[in-house]
Amino acid sequence: MVGFPLLLIPLAIYNIIAFLMPEVAFSTPLLKLMLMSGVEWQVTLSDVLVAVGIFLLMFEVIKGARPGAKYLTDHLLSLIVFGAAAAEFVLWPKFGTSTYFLLTSLALVDFLSGLALRTRRGAVVAPAVSAKGTRRPEPQAEPPVAEPKPEPAPAQATAPPAASVAESVLLDHPEPAPAPAVAPHAASPEVPSPGIQPGSGTTPSPDKPPR
């Protein structure tokens, strides 16, 4: 953002009074102040303009001292303000006063202070950048070497080998018992019918009752 040249304010007030209010004199006292010494101090319009210009110059220097402030356009505007004030002081008879000369001097100080601050900032930043670019790389710390751990002694085999276990299982396995013989089915005894007596070879006739 382009900064507005603050010293243009008192110079513009002087131009307004000089062109639009010619009957107003800059030496006219605005107020009177009684000092502790007993002297009466008369404050004139020219004194007020110079005091305002001094305070505005202080704010211009503060703005220029901030990082990133006062671009090239700001310096160009300050130069234009100073050139216009100097031209009016030399060419116009209404501006040939000590008051306007002091205001023109303040505009010159504003321009020169902006250049000095910019040059100083560039001189400070350049060594910092060069020192940062030529900084030696810090030695990297070597990782600690891990100590070899002692290998555990092989455990003694307490279990018998698998082959001996298999042989013992085969030898100790009992043979299967023979299946019991199934007895042949016995012939069921014949049941005599009610009308036949055992031992007799004849069958009784149904017409004749038995004797």
mmCIF file with all atom_site columns, C-alpha atoms in Angstrom:
data_model
loop_
_atom_site.group_PDB
_atom_site.id
_atom_site.type_symbol
_atom_site.label_atom_id
_atom_site.label_alt_id
_atom_site.label_comp_id
_atom_site.label_asym_id
_atom_site.label_entity_id
_atom_site.label_seq_id
_atom_site.pdbx_PDB_ins_code
_atom_site.Cartn_x
_atom_site.Cartn_y
_atom_site.Cartn_z
_atom_site.occupancy
_atom_site.B_iso_or_equiv
_atom_site.pdbx_formal_charge
_atom_site.auth_seq_id
_atom_site.auth_comp_id
_atom_site.auth_asym_id
_atom_site.auth_atom_id
_atom_site.pdbx_PDB_model_num
ATOM 1   C CA . MET A 1 1   ? 0.000   0.000    0.000  1.00 0.00 ? 1   MET A CA 1
ATOM 2   C CA . VAL A 1 2   ? 1.395   3.396    -1.035 1.00 0.00 ? 2   VAL A CA 1
ATOM 3   C CA . GLY A 1 3   ? 1.932   5.778    1.907  1.00 0.00 ? 3   GLY A CA 1
ATOM 4   C CA . PHE A 1 4   ? 0.498   9.275    1.766  1.00 0.00 ? 4   PHE A CA 1
ATOM 5   C CA . PRO A 1 5   ? 3.156   12.003   2.212  1.00 0.00 ? 5   PRO A CA 1
ATOM 6   C CA . LEU A 1 6   ? 2.080   13.672   5.445  1.00 0.00 ? 6   LEU A CA 1
ATOM 7   C CA . LEU A 1 7   ? 4.159   16.829   4.913  1.00 0.00 ? 7   LEU A CA 1
ATOM 8   C CA . LEU A 1 8   ? 1.836   17.687   2.063  1.00 0.00 ? 8   LEU A CA 1
ATOM 9   C CA . ILE A 1 9   ? -0.739  18.773   4.696  1.00 0.00 ? 9   ILE A CA 1
ATOM 10  C CA . PRO A 1 10  ? 1.047   21.903   6.070  1.00 0.00 ? 10  PRO A CA 1
ATOM 11  C CA . LEU A 1 11  ? 2.185   22.858   2.560  1.00 0.00 ? 11  LEU A CA 1
ATOM 12  C CA . ALA A 1 12  ? -1.400  22.597   1.299  1.00 0.00 ? 12  ALA A CA 1
ATOM 13  C CA . ILE A 1 13  ? -2.664  24.745   4.209  1.00 0.00 ? 13  ILE A CA 1
ATOM 14  C CA . TYR A 1 14  ? -0.056  27.406   3.346  1.00 0.00 ? 14  TYR A CA 1
ATOM 15  C CA . ASN A 1 15  ? -1.172  27.372   -0.317 1.00 0.00 ? 15  ASN A CA 1
ATOM 16  C CA . ILE A 1 16  ? -4.849  27.697   0.668  1.00 0.00 ? 16  ILE A CA 1
ATOM 17  C CA . ILE A 1 17  ? -4.128  30.698   2.876  1.00 0.00 ? 17  ILE A CA 1
ATOM 18  C CA . ALA A 1 18  ? -1.825  32.310   0.311  1.00 0.00 ? 18  ALA A CA 1
ATOM 19  C CA . PHE A 1 19  ? -4.236  31.981   -2.640 1.00 0.00 ? 19  PHE A CA 1
ATOM 20  C CA . LEU A 1 20  ? -7.722  31.999   -1.099 1.00 0.00 ? 20  LEU A CA 1
ATOM 21  C CA . MET A 1 21  ? -7.214  34.205   1.972  1.00 0.00 ? 21  MET A CA 1
ATOM 22  C CA . PRO A 1 22  ? -4.704  36.890   1.001  1.00 0.00 ? 22  PRO A CA 1
ATOM 23  C CA . GLU A 1 23  ? -5.855  39.201   3.811  1.00 0.00 ? 23  GLU A CA 1
ATOM 24  C CA . VAL A 1 24  ? -4.640  36.723   6.454  1.00 0.00 ? 24  VAL A CA 1
ATOM 25  C CA . ALA A 1 25  ? -1.059  37.387   7.564  1.00 0.00 ? 25  ALA A CA 1
ATOM 26  C CA . PHE A 1 26  ? 1.118   34.527   8.832  1.00 0.00 ? 26  PHE A CA 1
ATOM 27  C CA . SER A 1 27  ? 2.574   36.813   11.478 1.00 0.00 ? 27  SER A CA 1
ATOM 28  C CA . THR A 1 28  ? -0.827  37.455   13.044 1.00 0.00 ? 28  THR A CA 1
ATOM 29  C CA . PRO A 1 29  ? -0.894  36.094   16.612 1.00 0.00 ? 29  PRO A CA 1
ATOM 30  C CA . LEU A 1 30  ? -3.498  33.416   17.174 1.00 0.00 ? 30  LEU A CA 1
ATOM 31  C CA . LEU A 1 31  ? -3.195  33.223   20.930 1.00 0.00 ? 31  LEU A CA 1
ATOM 32  C CA . LYS A 1 32  ? -1.055  34.458   23.776 1.00 0.00 ? 32  LYS A CA 1
ATOM 33  C CA . LEU A 1 33  ? 0.422   32.241   26.480 1.00 0.00 ? 33  LEU A CA 1
ATOM 34  C CA . MET A 1 34  ? 1.868   33.436   29.783 1.00 0.00 ? 34  MET A CA 1
ATOM 35  C CA . LEU A 1 35  ? 4.990   31.472   30.678 1.00 0.00 ? 35  LEU A CA 1
ATOM 36  C CA . MET A 1 36  ? 6.285   30.762   34.193 1.00 0.00 ? 36  MET A CA 1
ATOM 37  C CA . SER A 1 37  ? 9.086   33.251   33.595 1.00 0.00 ? 37  SER A CA 1
ATOM 38  C CA . GLY A 1 38  ? 6.478   36.015   33.233 1.00 0.00 ? 38  GLY A CA 1
ATOM 39  C CA . VAL A 1 39  ? 7.013   36.460   29.495 1.00 0.00 ? 39  VAL A CA 1
ATOM 40  C CA . GLU A 1 40  ? 4.004   36.521   27.236 1.00 0.00 ? 40  GLU A CA 1
ATOM 41  C CA . TRP A 1 41  ? 4.462   34.240   24.223 1.00 0.00 ? 41  TRP A CA 1
ATOM 42  C CA . GLN A 1 42  ? 2.497   35.070   21.110 1.00 0.00 ? 42  GLN A CA 1
ATOM 43  C CA . VAL A 1 43  ? 1.705   32.033   18.969 1.00 0.00 ? 43  VAL A CA 1
ATOM 44  C CA . THR A 1 44  ? 1.394   32.966   15.303 1.00 0.00 ? 44  THR A CA 1
ATOM 45  C CA . LEU A 1 45  ? -0.009  31.032   12.341 1.00 0.00 ? 45  LEU A CA 1
ATOM 46  C CA . SER A 1 46  ? 3.466   30.437   10.938 1.00 0.00 ? 46  SER A CA 1
ATOM 47  C CA . ASP A 1 47  ? 4.562   28.898   14.258 1.00 0.00 ? 47  ASP A CA 1
ATOM 48  C CA . VAL A 1 48  ? 1.584   26.525   14.190 1.00 0.00 ? 48  VAL A CA 1
ATOM 49  C CA . LEU A 1 49  ? 2.356   25.400   10.620 1.00 0.00 ? 49  LEU A CA 1
ATOM 50  C CA . VAL A 1 50  ? 6.011   24.738   11.436 1.00 0.00 ? 50  VAL A CA 1
ATOM 51  C CA . ALA A 1 51  ? 5.111   22.814   14.597 1.00 0.00 ? 51  ALA A CA 1
ATOM 52  C CA . VAL A 1 52  ? 2.581   20.693   12.658 1.00 0.00 ? 52  VAL A CA 1
ATOM 53  C CA . GLY A 1 53  ? 5.227   20.000   9.997  1.00 0.00 ? 53  GLY A CA 1
ATOM 54  C CA . ILE A 1 54  ? 7.738   18.829   12.650 1.00 0.00 ? 54  ILE A CA 1
ATOM 55  C CA . PHE A 1 55  ? 5.276   16.391   14.223 1.00 0.00 ? 55  PHE A CA 1
ATOM 56  C CA . LEU A 1 56  ? 4.262   15.021   10.816 1.00 0.00 ? 56  LEU A CA 1
ATOM 57  C CA . LEU A 1 57  ? 7.931   14.522   9.948  1.00 0.00 ? 57  LEU A CA 1
ATOM 58  C CA . MET A 1 58  ? 8.296   12.408   13.080 1.00 0.00 ? 58  MET A CA 1
ATOM 59  C CA . PHE A 1 59  ? 5.439   10.160   11.948 1.00 0.00 ? 59  PHE A CA 1
ATOM 60  C CA . GLU A 1 60  ? 6.990   9.872    8.474  1.00 0.00 ? 60  GLU A CA 1
ATOM 61  C CA . VAL A 1 61  ? 10.282  8.646    9.984  1.00 0.00 ? 61  VAL A CA 1
ATOM 62  C CA . ILE A 1 62  ? 8.422   6.122    12.144 1.00 0.00 ? 62  ILE A CA 1
ATOM 63  C CA . LYS A 1 63  ? 6.592   4.793    9.069  1.00 0.00 ? 63  LYS A CA 1
ATOM 64  C CA . GLY A 1 64  ? 9.842   4.501    7.140  1.00 0.00 ? 64  GLY A CA 1
ATOM 65  C CA . ALA A 1 65  ? 11.568  2.588    9.965  1.00 0.00 ? 65  ALA A CA 1
ATOM 66  C CA . ARG A 1 66  ? 9.063   -0.274   9.886  1.00 0.00 ? 66  ARG A CA 1
ATOM 67  C CA . PRO A 1 67  ? 10.098  -3.451   8.043  1.00 0.00 ? 67  PRO A CA 1
ATOM 68  C CA . GLY A 1 68  ? 8.717   -3.558   4.531  1.00 0.00 ? 68  GLY A CA 1
ATOM 69  C CA . ALA A 1 69  ? 7.649   0.105    4.588  1.00 0.00 ? 69  ALA A CA 1
ATOM 70  C CA . LYS A 1 70  ? 8.640   2.949    2.252  1.00 0.00 ? 70  LYS A CA 1
ATOM 71  C CA . TYR A 1 71  ? 8.464   1.470    -1.216 1.00 0.00 ? 71  TYR A CA 1
ATOM 72  C CA . LEU A 1 72  ? 9.991   3.182    -4.226 1.00 0.00 ? 72  LEU A CA 1
ATOM 73  C CA . THR A 1 73  ? 6.684   4.943    -4.942 1.00 0.00 ? 73  THR A CA 1
ATOM 74  C CA . ASP A 1 74  ? 6.718   6.511    -1.463 1.00 0.00 ? 74  ASP A CA 1
ATOM 75  C CA . HIS A 1 75  ? 10.199  7.951    -2.045 1.00 0.00 ? 75  HIS A CA 1
ATOM 76  C CA . LEU A 1 76  ? 9.061   9.266    -5.421 1.00 0.00 ? 76  LEU A CA 1
ATOM 77  C CA . LEU A 1 77  ? 6.062   11.030   -3.839 1.00 0.00 ? 77  LEU A CA 1
ATOM 78  C CA . SER A 1 78  ? 8.283   12.611   -1.179 1.00 0.00 ? 78  SER A CA 1
ATOM 79  C CA . LEU A 1 79  ? 10.616  13.845   -3.909 1.00 0.00 ? 79  LEU A CA 1
ATOM 80  C CA . ILE A 1 80  ? 7.692   15.361   -5.852 1.00 0.00 ? 80  ILE A CA 1
ATOM 81  C CA . VAL A 1 81  ? 6.438   17.179   -2.733 1.00 0.00 ? 81  VAL A CA 1
ATOM 82  C CA . PHE A 1 82  ? 9.876   18.607   -2.044 1.00 0.00 ? 82  PHE A CA 1
ATOM 83  C CA . GLY A 1 83  ? 10.382  19.669   -5.670 1.00 0.00 ? 83  GLY A CA 1
ATOM 84  C CA . ALA A 1 84  ? 7.009   21.444   -5.801 1.00 0.00 ? 84  ALA A CA 1
ATOM 85  C CA . ALA A 1 85  ? 7.638   23.249   -2.498 1.00 0.00 ? 85  ALA A CA 1
ATOM 86  C CA . ALA A 1 86  ? 11.118  24.335   -3.600 1.00 0.00 ? 86  ALA A CA 1
ATOM 87  C CA . ALA A 1 87  ? 9.760   25.623   -6.928 1.00 0.00 ? 87  ALA A CA 1
ATOM 88  C CA . GLU A 1 88  ? 7.058   27.689   -5.180 1.00 0.00 ? 88  GLU A CA 1
ATOM 89  C CA . PHE A 1 89  ? 9.603   29.099   -2.713 1.00 0.00 ? 89  PHE A CA 1
ATOM 90  C CA . VAL A 1 90  ? 11.863  30.284   -5.539 1.00 0.00 ? 90  VAL A CA 1
ATOM 91  C CA . LEU A 1 91  ? 9.298   31.402   -8.144 1.00 0.00 ? 91  LEU A CA 1
ATOM 92  C CA . TRP A 1 92  ? 6.281   32.839   -6.268 1.00 0.00 ? 92  TRP A CA 1
ATOM 93  C CA . PRO A 1 93  ? 6.680   36.004   -4.189 1.00 0.00 ? 93  PRO A CA 1
ATOM 94  C CA . LYS A 1 94  ? 3.957   34.933   -1.743 1.00 0.00 ? 94  LYS A CA 1
ATOM 95  C CA . PHE A 1 95  ? 6.011   31.900   -0.738 1.00 0.00 ? 95  PHE A CA 1
ATOM 96  C CA . GLY A 1 96  ? 9.289   33.675   -0.153 1.00 0.00 ? 96  GLY A CA 1
ATOM 97  C CA . THR A 1 97  ? 9.020   33.615   3.641  1.00 0.00 ? 97  THR A CA 1
ATOM 98  C CA . SER A 1 98  ? 10.937  31.950   6.419  1.00 0.00 ? 98  SER A CA 1
ATOM 99  C CA . THR A 1 99  ? 7.884   29.855   7.309  1.00 0.00 ? 99  THR A CA 1
ATOM 100 C CA . TYR A 1 100 ? 7.636   28.308   3.852  1.00 0.00 ? 100 TYR A CA 1
ATOM 101 C CA . PHE A 1 101 ? 11.398  27.806   3.746  1.00 0.00 ? 101 PHE A CA 1
ATOM 102 C CA . LEU A 1 102 ? 11.219  25.758   6.948  1.00 0.00 ? 102 LEU A CA 1
ATOM 103 C CA . LEU A 1 103 ? 8.347   23.679   5.543  1.00 0.00 ? 103 LEU A CA 1
ATOM 104 C CA . THR A 1 104 ? 10.375  23.029   2.377  1.00 0.00 ? 104 THR A CA 1
ATOM 105 C CA . SER A 1 105 ? 13.357  21.988   4.498  1.00 0.00 ? 105 SER A CA 1
ATOM 106 C CA . LEU A 1 106 ? 11.157  19.499   6.369  1.00 0.00 ? 106 LEU A CA 1
ATOM 107 C CA . ALA A 1 107 ? 10.063  17.979   3.042  1.00 0.00 ? 107 ALA A CA 1
ATOM 108 C CA . LEU A 1 108 ? 13.725  17.583   2.058  1.00 0.00 ? 108 LEU A CA 1
ATOM 109 C CA . VAL A 1 109 ? 14.523  15.896   5.390  1.00 0.00 ? 109 VAL A CA 1
ATOM 110 C CA . ASP A 1 110 ? 11.615  13.504   4.861  1.00 0.00 ? 110 ASP A CA 1
ATOM 111 C CA . PHE A 1 111 ? 12.958  12.444   1.456  1.00 0.00 ? 111 PHE A CA 1
ATOM 112 C CA . LEU A 1 112 ? 16.561  12.028   2.629  1.00 0.00 ? 112 LEU A CA 1
ATOM 113 C CA . SER A 1 113 ? 15.593  10.124   5.792  1.00 0.00 ? 113 SER A CA 1
ATOM 114 C CA . GLY A 1 114 ? 13.524  7.675    3.728  1.00 0.00 ? 114 GLY A CA 1
ATOM 115 C CA . LEU A 1 115 ? 16.497  6.983    1.452  1.00 0.00 ? 115 LEU A CA 1
ATOM 116 C CA . ALA A 1 116 ? 18.858  6.577    4.401  1.00 0.00 ? 116 ALA A CA 1
ATOM 117 C CA . LEU A 1 117 ? 16.547  4.107    6.149  1.00 0.00 ? 117 LEU A CA 1
ATOM 118 C CA . ARG A 1 118 ? 16.096  2.071    2.956  1.00 0.00 ? 118 ARG A CA 1
ATOM 119 C CA . THR A 1 119 ? 19.859  1.932    2.356  1.00 0.00 ? 119 THR A CA 1
ATOM 120 C CA . ARG A 1 120 ? 20.514  0.974    5.954  1.00 0.00 ? 120 ARG A CA 1
ATOM 121 C CA . ARG A 1 121 ? 17.916  -1.811   5.845  1.00 0.00 ? 121 ARG A CA 1
ATOM 122 C CA . GLY A 1 122 ? 19.412  -3.217   2.641  1.00 0.00 ? 122 GLY A CA 1
ATOM 123 C CA . ALA A 1 123 ? 22.927  -3.160   4.129  1.00 0.00 ? 123 ALA A CA 1
ATOM 124 C CA . VAL A 1 124 ? 21.737  -5.072   7.192  1.00 0.00 ? 124 VAL A CA 1
ATOM 125 C CA . VAL A 1 125 ? 19.755  -7.681   5.251  1.00 0.00 ? 125 VAL A CA 1
ATOM 126 C CA . ALA A 1 126 ? 22.527  -8.445   2.707  1.00 0.00 ? 126 ALA A CA 1
ATOM 127 C CA . PRO A 1 127 ? 25.149  -9.729   5.234  1.00 0.00 ? 127 PRO A CA 1
ATOM 128 C CA . ALA A 1 128 ? 22.495  -11.777  6.991  1.00 0.00 ? 128 ALA A CA 1
ATOM 129 C CA . VAL A 1 129 ? 21.509  -13.463  3.723  1.00 0.00 ? 129 VAL A CA 1
ATOM 130 C CA . SER A 1 130 ? 25.132  -14.102  2.713  1.00 0.00 ? 130 SER A CA 1
ATOM 131 C CA . ALA A 1 131 ? 25.966  -15.497  6.145  1.00 0.00 ? 131 ALA A CA 1
ATOM 132 C CA . LYS A 1 132 ? 22.955  -17.766  5.946  1.00 0.00 ? 132 LYS A CA 1
ATOM 133 C CA . GLY A 1 133 ? 23.953  -18.986  2.488  1.00 0.00 ? 133 GLY A CA 1
ATOM 134 C CA . THR A 1 134 ? 27.575  -19.781  3.487  1.00 0.00 ? 134 THR A CA 1
ATOM 135 C CA . ARG A 1 135 ? 26.745  -21.461  6.740  1.00 0.00 ? 135 ARG A CA 1
ATOM 136 C CA . ARG A 1 136 ? 28.619  -24.655  7.151  1.00 0.00 ? 136 ARG A CA 1
ATOM 137 C CA . PRO A 1 137 ? 26.571  -27.779  7.506  1.00 0.00 ? 137 PRO A CA 1
ATOM 138 C CA . GLU A 1 138 ? 26.574  -29.142  10.978 1.00 0.00 ? 138 GLU A CA 1
ATOM 139 C CA . PRO A 1 139 ? 28.184  -32.564  11.325 1.00 0.00 ? 139 PRO A CA 1
ATOM 140 C CA . GLN A 1 140 ? 25.600  -35.230  11.659 1.00 0.00 ? 140 GLN A CA 1
ATOM 141 C CA . ALA A 1 141 ? 25.874  -37.405  14.692 1.00 0.00 ? 141 ALA A CA 1
ATOM 142 C CA . GLU A 1 142 ? 26.734  -40.984  13.851 1.00 0.00 ? 142 GLU A CA 1
ATOM 143 C CA . PRO A 1 143 ? 24.198  -43.517  15.044 1.00 0.00 ? 143 PRO A CA 1
ATOM 144 C CA . PRO A 1 144 ? 25.430  -45.628  17.960 1.00 0.00 ? 144 PRO A CA 1
ATOM 145 C CA . VAL A 1 145 ? 26.720  -49.041  16.982 1.00 0.00 ? 145 VAL A CA 1
ATOM 146 C CA . ALA A 1 146 ? 24.625  -51.779  18.520 1.00 0.00 ? 146 ALA A CA 1
ATOM 147 C CA . GLU A 1 147 ? 26.656  -54.206  20.598 1.00 0.00 ? 147 GLU A CA 1
ATOM 148 C CA . PRO A 1 148 ? 26.357  -57.850  19.470 1.00 0.00 ? 148 PRO A CA 1
ATOM 149 C CA . LYS A 1 149 ? 24.183  -59.803  21.826 1.00 0.00 ? 149 LYS A CA 1
ATOM 150 C CA . PRO A 1 150 ? 25.545  -63.157  23.003 1.00 0.00 ? 150 PRO A CA 1
ATOM 151 C CA . GLU A 1 151 ? 23.759  -66.015  21.336 1.00 0.00 ? 151 GLU A CA 1
ATOM 152 C CA . PRO A 1 152 ? 21.992  -68.332  23.805 1.00 0.00 ? 152 PRO A CA 1
ATOM 153 C CA . ALA A 1 153 ? 23.475  -71.799  24.183 1.00 0.00 ? 153 ALA A CA 1
ATOM 154 C CA . PRO A 1 154 ? 21.452  -74.500  22.442 1.00 0.00 ? 154 PRO A CA 1
ATOM 155 C CA . ALA A 1 155 ? 19.188  -76.259  24.874 1.00 0.00 ? 155 ALA A CA 1
ATOM 156 C CA . GLN A 1 156 ? 19.929  -79.931  25.438 1.00 0.00 ? 156 GLN A CA 1
ATOM 157 C CA . ALA A 1 157 ? 17.392  -82.224  23.922 1.00 0.00 ? 157 ALA A CA 1
ATOM 158 C CA . THR A 1 158 ? 15.536  -83.873  26.761 1.00 0.00 ? 158 THR A CA 1
ATOM 159 C CA . ALA A 1 159 ? 12.810  -85.486  24.685 1.00 0.00 ? 159 ALA A CA 1
ATOM 160 C CA . PRO A 1 160 ? 13.567  -88.776  22.860 1.00 0.00 ? 160 PRO A CA 1
ATOM 161 C CA . PRO A 1 161 ? 13.865  -88.595  19.117 1.00 0.00 ? 161 PRO A CA 1
ATOM 162 C CA . ALA A 1 162 ? 10.710  -88.902  17.069 1.00 0.00 ? 162 ALA A CA 1
ATOM 163 C CA . ALA A 1 163 ? 11.783  -92.225  15.436 1.00 0.00 ? 163 ALA A CA 1
ATOM 164 C CA . SER A 1 164 ? 12.204  -94.016  18.794 1.00 0.00 ? 164 SER A CA 1
ATOM 165 C CA . VAL A 1 165 ? 8.822   -92.709  19.962 1.00 0.00 ? 165 VAL A CA 1
ATOM 166 C CA . ALA A 1 166 ? 7.129   -94.087  16.851 1.00 0.00 ? 166 ALA A CA 1
ATOM 167 C CA . GLU A 1 167 ? 8.768   -97.525  17.256 1.00 0.00 ? 167 GLU A CA 1
ATOM 168 C CA . SER A 1 168 ? 7.717   -97.802  20.905 1.00 0.00 ? 168 SER A CA 1
ATOM 169 C CA . VAL A 1 169 ? 4.150   -96.903  19.980 1.00 0.00 ? 169 VAL A CA 1
ATOM 170 C CA . LEU A 1 170 ? 4.044   -99.618  17.335 1.00 0.00 ? 170 LEU A CA 1
ATOM 171 C CA . LEU A 1 171 ? 5.499   -102.279 19.651 1.00 0.00 ? 171 LEU A CA 1
ATOM 172 C CA . ASP A 1 172 ? 3.270   -101.515 22.603 1.00 0.00 ? 172 ASP A CA 1
ATOM 173 C CA . HIS A 1 173 ? 0.030   -101.365 20.564 1.00 0.00 ? 173 HIS A CA 1
ATOM 174 C CA . PRO A 1 174 ? -2.079  -104.474 21.416 1.00 0.00 ? 174 PRO A CA 1
ATOM 175 C CA . GLU A 1 175 ? -3.309  -106.674 18.631 1.00 0.00 ? 175 GLU A CA 1
ATOM 176 C CA . PRO A 1 176 ? -7.063  -106.536 18.014 1.00 0.00 ? 176 PRO A CA 1
ATOM 177 C CA . ALA A 1 177 ? -9.056  -109.342 19.749 1.00 0.00 ? 177 ALA A CA 1
ATOM 178 C CA . PRO A 1 178 ? -10.749 -111.878 17.421 1.00 0.00 ? 178 PRO A CA 1
ATOM 179 C CA . ALA A 1 179 ? -14.417 -111.309 16.858 1.00 0.00 ? 179 ALA A CA 1
ATOM 180 C CA . PRO A 1 180 ? -16.652 -113.823 18.771 1.00 0.00 ? 180 PRO A CA 1
ATOM 181 C CA . ALA A 1 181 ? -18.086 -116.688 16.655 1.00 0.00 ? 181 ALA A CA 1
ATOM 182 C CA . VAL A 1 182 ? -21.710 -116.289 15.870 1.00 0.00 ? 182 VAL A CA 1
ATOM 183 C CA . ALA A 1 183 ? -23.668 -119.490 16.798 1.00 0.00 ? 183 ALA A CA 1
ATOM 184 C CA . PRO A 1 184 ? -25.971 -120.826 14.078 1.00 0.00 ? 184 PRO A CA 1
ATOM 185 C CA . HIS A 1 185 ? -29.561 -120.088 14.583 1.00 0.00 ? 185 HIS A CA 1
ATOM 186 C CA . ALA A 1 186 ? -31.226 -123.118 16.343 1.00 0.00 ? 186 ALA A CA 1
ATOM 187 C CA . ALA A 1 187 ? -34.256 -124.496 14.765 1.00 0.00 ? 187 ALA A CA 1
ATOM 188 C CA . SER A 1 188 ? -37.304 -123.523 16.632 1.00 0.00 ? 188 SER A CA 1
ATOM 189 C CA . PRO A 1 189 ? -39.293 -126.498 18.012 1.00 0.00 ? 189 PRO A CA 1
ATOM 190 C CA . GLU A 1 190 ? -42.374 -127.353 16.134 1.00 0.00 ? 190 GLU A CA 1
ATOM 191 C CA . VAL A 1 191 ? -45.518 -126.478 17.906 1.00 0.00 ? 191 VAL A CA 1
ATOM 192 C CA . PRO A 1 192 ? -48.169 -129.163 17.510 1.00 0.00 ? 192 PRO A CA 1
ATOM 193 C CA . SER A 1 193 ? -51.531 -128.112 16.309 1.00 0.00 ? 193 SER A CA 1
ATOM 194 C CA . PRO A 1 194 ? -54.470 -128.567 18.690 1.00 0.00 ? 194 PRO A CA 1
ATOM 195 C CA . GLY A 1 195 ? -56.132 -131.422 16.791 1.00 0.00 ? 195 GLY A CA 1
ATOM 196 C CA . ILE A 1 196 ? -53.027 -133.606 16.340 1.00 0.00 ? 196 ILE A CA 1
ATOM 197 C CA . GLN A 1 197 ? -51.698 -135.859 19.080 1.00 0.00 ? 197 GLN A CA 1
ATOM 198 C CA . PRO A 1 198 ? -48.130 -136.459 19.117 1.00 0.00 ? 198 PRO A CA 1
ATOM 199 C CA . GLY A 1 199 ? -47.089 -139.982 18.072 1.00 0.00 ? 199 GLY A CA 1
ATOM 200 C CA . SER A 1 200 ? -50.200 -140.687 16.069 1.00 0.00 ? 200 SER A CA 1
ATOM 201 C CA . GLY A 1 201 ? -49.971 -140.961 12.333 1.00 0.00 ? 201 GLY A CA 1
ATOM 202 C CA . THR A 1 202 ? -53.673 -140.440 11.532 1.00 0.00 ? 202 THR A CA 1
ATOM 203 C CA . THR A 1 203 ? -55.643 -137.327 11.412 1.00 0.00 ? 203 THR A CA 1
ATOM 204 C CA . PRO A 1 204 ? -59.107 -137.452 13.013 1.00 0.00 ? 204 PRO A CA 1
ATOM 205 C CA . SER A 1 205 ? -62.071 -136.927 10.762 1.00 0.00 ? 205 SER A CA 1
ATOM 206 C CA . PRO A 1 206 ? -64.114 -133.933 11.398 1.00 0.00 ? 206 PRO A CA 1
ATOM 207 C CA . ASP A 1 207 ? -67.519 -135.897 11.116 1.00 0.00 ? 207 ASP A CA 1
ATOM 208 C CA . LYS A 1 208 ? -66.763 -138.389 13.757 1.00 0.00 ? 208 LYS A CA 1
ATOM 209 C CA . PRO A 1 209 ? -65.975 -137.220 17.158 1.00 0.00 ? 209 PRO A CA 1
ATOM 210 C CA . PRO A 1 210 ? -63.104 -138.928 18.755 1.00 0.00 ? 210 PRO A CA 1
ATOM 211 C CA . ARG A 1 211 ? -63.709 -141.793 21.075 1.00 0.00 ? 211 ARG A CA 1
#
